[in-house]
Amino acid sequence: MNRLTSPTVVQELMARHGASFTKSLGQNFLIDENILQKIVDASAIGPGDRVLEVGPGIGVLTQAMAQRGAFVTAVEIDRRLIPILSDTLAGYDHASVVQGDILKVDLPALWQEHLEGQPFSVVANLPYYITSPVIMAILQSGLPLQSMTLMIQKEVADRMSAAPGGNDYGLLSVAVQFYCRAELQFMVPPSAFMPRPKVGSAVITLTKLPECPAGPVDEDAFFHLVRAAFAMRRKTLHNNLAASNFGLSRDQVREKIEACGLSPAVRAEALSLQDFARLTRAFYGAD
């Protein structure tokens, strides 16, 4: 058993180092041994694998991954937790800690220096307030990511894995599924954390795809069009694209939508990645 899942041990560690939970940093530490092992199992990491962890807290997940032989680099923003991590990770030669803000860190430099320029996975209990920015920063970094196994707010996990046509499907769904196959693994109750969050959590696995499932398409153009299509969720695709900066008349926008085999009256949440890719090629003439 990982002693760091004991609430008593967590409290003693925090008290010994004069630390406290910081709500603004989304600090909710995992105290459920079963959930901990299920996360590591879902990640499928093993000996010699390179892993990037974001927000290790006191090192509960870090320890569990290092115990399986993975080389773990953990990025922690809270300076007060660094001495605790030095304590809890002592003796784990495969685990290292970088103090810093993952959204400000030079990811390519971090990859070269700490992950030895090797393909890597991300496994993390992500602070909810930075979930989407962190995921997109890593996905769009161009680094050789293999997969992400993340414990995040259930609502966000639902959005990432949503299919077209549902209420959860939106810009985040399209953005994640452009790069990855998203699979919801299991739910995590608030009682698994200390302190307890006010919302439910879920573990999701994002497996990096070798190429966009919609085929070759200019990435910048694709996301510009998708953002325009979702600009006003209740408006039709025609109205949203006509209001965007494409330099086209409303009639020209309608013609391009219809040329893609779509109704101008459709809404963005009904469109697949393939639909958005066809629209991108039609509006930009590029792939």
XYZ file of C-alpha atoms in Angstrom:
287
model
C 0.000 0.000 0.000
C 1.129 3.542 -0.775
C 1.310 5.297 2.612
C 0.594 8.642 0.932
C -3.032 7.604 0.434
C -3.485 7.680 4.226
C -5.255 10.894 5.338
C -3.283 10.789 8.595
C 0.034 10.620 6.737
C -1.033 13.480 4.452
C -1.946 15.670 7.431
C 1.311 14.840 9.220
C 3.387 15.630 6.127
C 1.653 18.949 5.572
C 1.988 19.913 9.248
C 5.651 18.888 9.442
C 6.510 21.108 6.488
C 4.211 23.977 7.481
C 2.139 23.589 4.311
C -1.585 23.883 3.734
C -3.982 23.149 0.896
C -4.295 26.009 -1.590
C -7.750 26.252 -3.116
C -6.623 28.636 -5.883
C -4.203 25.968 -7.144
C -6.894 23.296 -7.214
C -5.104 21.109 -4.676
C -7.092 17.945 -3.972
C -4.799 15.054 -3.039
C -5.761 11.468 -3.853
C -6.286 9.294 -0.752
C -7.861 6.200 -2.324
C -5.372 3.347 -2.873
C -7.701 1.453 -5.222
C -8.225 4.487 -7.451
C -4.486 5.172 -7.429
C -3.646 1.711 -8.747
C -6.465 1.866 -11.316
C -5.017 5.107 -12.716
C -1.563 3.579 -13.104
C -3.104 0.445 -14.643
C -5.085 2.554 -17.132
C -1.920 4.359 -18.185
C -0.264 1.021 -19.083
C 3.143 2.427 -18.152
C 5.975 0.074 -17.322
C 9.705 -0.143 -16.678
C 11.731 2.395 -18.631
C 8.753 4.441 -19.855
C 9.124 8.231 -19.790
C 6.293 10.015 -18.006
C 5.460 13.685 -17.519
C 3.304 14.425 -14.479
C 1.649 17.799 -13.912
C 0.764 18.844 -10.365
C 2.200 15.941 -8.331
C 1.090 17.436 -5.002
C 2.822 15.366 -2.320
C 3.883 12.657 -4.779
C 1.280 9.915 -4.347
C 0.927 9.194 -8.083
C 4.617 9.905 -8.668
C 5.599 7.212 -6.172
C 3.196 4.675 -7.660
C 4.576 5.183 -11.177
C 8.201 5.110 -10.033
C 7.479 1.850 -8.205
C 6.562 0.359 -11.579
C 9.904 1.384 -13.035
C 8.823 4.444 -15.012
C 11.070 7.498 -15.320
C 8.826 10.281 -13.999
C 9.357 14.021 -14.367
C 6.860 15.930 -12.210
C 6.220 19.659 -12.679
C 4.896 21.392 -9.540
C 3.981 25.081 -9.349
C 3.703 25.308 -5.539
C 7.135 25.989 -4.015
C 5.890 24.918 -0.577
C 5.415 21.357 -1.821
C 8.963 20.942 -3.150
C 10.443 20.007 0.287
C 7.598 17.521 0.784
C 8.291 15.961 -2.624
C 11.988 15.752 -1.768
C 10.924 13.812 1.320
C 8.348 11.482 -0.264
C 10.417 10.755 -3.377
C 13.698 10.149 -1.552
C 15.087 6.840 -2.752
C 13.184 6.924 -6.039
C 16.009 7.539 -8.493
C 13.618 7.408 -11.447
C 11.571 10.375 -10.193
C 12.566 14.030 -10.539
C 10.742 17.261 -9.748
C 10.791 20.531 -11.672
C 9.424 23.570 -9.856
C 7.470 25.776 -12.238
C 4.236 26.601 -14.023
C 3.592 24.022 -16.744
C 1.890 26.710 -18.849
C 5.072 28.812 -18.790
C 7.657 26.031 -18.998
C 9.589 25.597 -22.252
C 8.117 22.197 -23.137
C 10.668 21.239 -25.837
C 13.530 22.100 -23.458
C 11.873 20.145 -20.630
C 11.434 17.178 -22.962
C 15.057 17.231 -24.069
C 16.538 17.686 -20.602
C 14.292 15.599 -18.380
C 12.597 13.120 -20.735
C 15.822 12.574 -22.685
C 14.191 13.432 -26.005
C 12.224 10.166 -25.919
C 8.551 9.413 -26.665
C 6.597 9.975 -23.463
C 3.215 9.752 -21.779
C 1.428 12.188 -19.492
C -0.172 10.806 -16.330
C -1.647 13.320 -13.903
C -4.281 14.320 -11.398
C -4.715 17.642 -13.162
C -5.774 20.754 -11.255
C -9.215 21.470 -12.689
C -8.590 25.148 -13.374
C -5.810 24.431 -15.905
C -7.113 21.216 -17.483
C -7.912 22.425 -21.002
C -4.934 24.813 -21.419
C -2.455 22.143 -20.274
C -3.871 19.450 -22.527
C -3.904 21.690 -25.591
C -0.410 23.047 -24.895
C 0.994 19.519 -24.826
C -1.029 18.276 -27.811
C 0.038 21.246 -29.927
C 3.687 21.160 -28.828
C 4.721 18.825 -31.631
C 6.508 16.554 -29.137
C 6.327 12.725 -29.469
C 3.453 12.203 -27.046
C 2.119 8.649 -26.823
C -0.849 9.039 -24.501
C -2.363 11.002 -21.642
C -4.078 9.382 -18.675
C -5.741 12.128 -16.693
C -7.936 12.478 -13.644
C -10.073 15.527 -14.351
C -13.482 17.013 -13.652
C -16.138 14.594 -14.951
C -17.905 17.332 -16.883
C -14.710 18.076 -18.826
C -14.036 14.375 -19.443
C -17.550 14.051 -20.863
C -16.911 16.954 -23.209
C -13.584 15.553 -24.407
C -15.059 12.159 -25.254
C -18.425 13.380 -26.597
C -19.715 12.391 -30.034
C -21.352 14.855 -32.466
C -24.973 15.693 -31.757
C -24.897 15.622 -27.961
C -25.055 18.474 -25.488
C -21.466 17.825 -24.358
C -19.994 18.034 -27.864
C -18.226 21.286 -28.617
C -14.955 23.000 -29.418
C -13.018 21.027 -26.777
C -14.345 17.711 -28.146
C -13.203 18.568 -31.663
C -9.836 19.898 -30.498
C -8.974 16.800 -28.448
C -10.290 14.318 -31.023
C -8.297 16.028 -33.785
C -5.183 14.617 -32.085
C -6.361 11.688 -29.955
C -8.729 8.824 -29.385
C -10.544 9.729 -26.170
C -11.750 6.944 -23.851
C -13.519 7.515 -20.543
C -12.107 4.950 -18.085
C -13.964 5.289 -14.769
C -15.577 7.729 -12.360
C -13.923 8.958 -9.163
C -16.072 10.109 -6.195
C -15.254 13.234 -4.148
C -14.503 10.965 -1.170
C -11.307 9.802 -2.934
C -9.690 13.198 -2.326
C -8.463 15.342 0.533
C -9.913 17.906 0.765
C -13.051 16.777 -1.046
C -13.834 18.651 -4.275
C -17.383 19.830 -4.859
C -17.646 18.065 -8.227
C -17.252 14.515 -9.489
C -14.102 13.409 -11.259
C -13.252 10.907 -13.969
C -10.186 9.275 -15.447
C -9.814 9.585 -19.207
C -7.194 8.220 -21.574
C -6.214 10.213 -24.660
C -4.239 8.037 -27.078
C -2.287 10.103 -29.598
C -3.195 9.311 -33.193
C -0.508 9.132 -35.904
C -2.541 11.576 -38.000
C -5.824 13.471 -37.900
C -8.702 10.999 -38.445
C -10.270 13.501 -40.855
C -7.306 13.239 -43.216
C -4.749 15.853 -44.293
C -5.812 19.382 -43.369
C -4.034 22.608 -42.454
C -4.114 22.671 -38.651
C -4.243 26.445 -38.168
C -6.975 26.837 -40.773
C -8.947 23.943 -39.276
C -9.009 25.423 -35.786
C -9.763 28.924 -37.059
C -12.829 27.571 -38.826
C -13.916 25.397 -35.881
C -13.678 28.333 -33.456
C -15.770 30.418 -35.855
C -18.356 27.644 -36.198
C -18.811 27.380 -32.413
C -18.632 31.147 -31.779
C -22.342 31.369 -30.908
C -23.561 27.899 -30.012
C -27.252 28.489 -30.737
C -26.644 30.110 -34.115
C -26.585 28.182 -37.366
C -23.344 27.278 -39.099
C -24.191 29.757 -41.853
C -24.720 32.647 -39.462
C -21.553 31.932 -37.484
C -19.305 31.571 -40.530
C -20.880 34.559 -42.282
C -20.080 36.693 -39.221
C -16.432 35.605 -39.263
C -13.535 37.182 -41.068
C -13.498 35.102 -44.256
C -13.987 38.034 -46.632
C -17.012 36.361 -48.209
C -20.598 37.454 -48.735
C -23.397 35.556 -47.009
C -24.321 33.942 -50.323
C -20.732 32.812 -50.894
C -20.601 31.305 -47.412
C -23.873 29.469 -48.077
C -22.537 28.099 -51.367
C -19.376 26.751 -49.751
C -21.336 25.051 -46.973
C -23.695 23.433 -49.475
C -20.744 22.353 -51.646
C -19.604 20.287 -48.652
C -22.943 18.470 -48.607
C -24.129 20.287 -45.495
C -27.198 22.348 -44.713
C -26.498 26.014 -43.917
C -29.066 25.649 -41.113
C -27.071 22.970 -39.287
C -25.389 23.841 -35.994
C -21.732 23.179 -35.266
C -22.445 20.603 -32.553
C -23.904 18.274 -35.206
C -20.725 18.212 -37.316
C -18.020 15.544 -37.284
C -14.281 16.080 -37.639
C -14.643 15.023 -41.260
C -17.302 17.709 -41.810
C -15.044 20.373 -40.317
C -12.131 19.183 -42.459
C -14.237 19.450 -45.644
C -15.332 22.932 -44.645
C -11.724 23.940 -43.970
C -10.654 22.827 -47.441
C -13.625 24.608 -48.995
C -13.031 27.905 -47.180
C -9.241 27.921 -47.362
C -8.558 25.879 -50.471
C -5.744 24.191 -48.515
C -4.916 20.833 -47.016
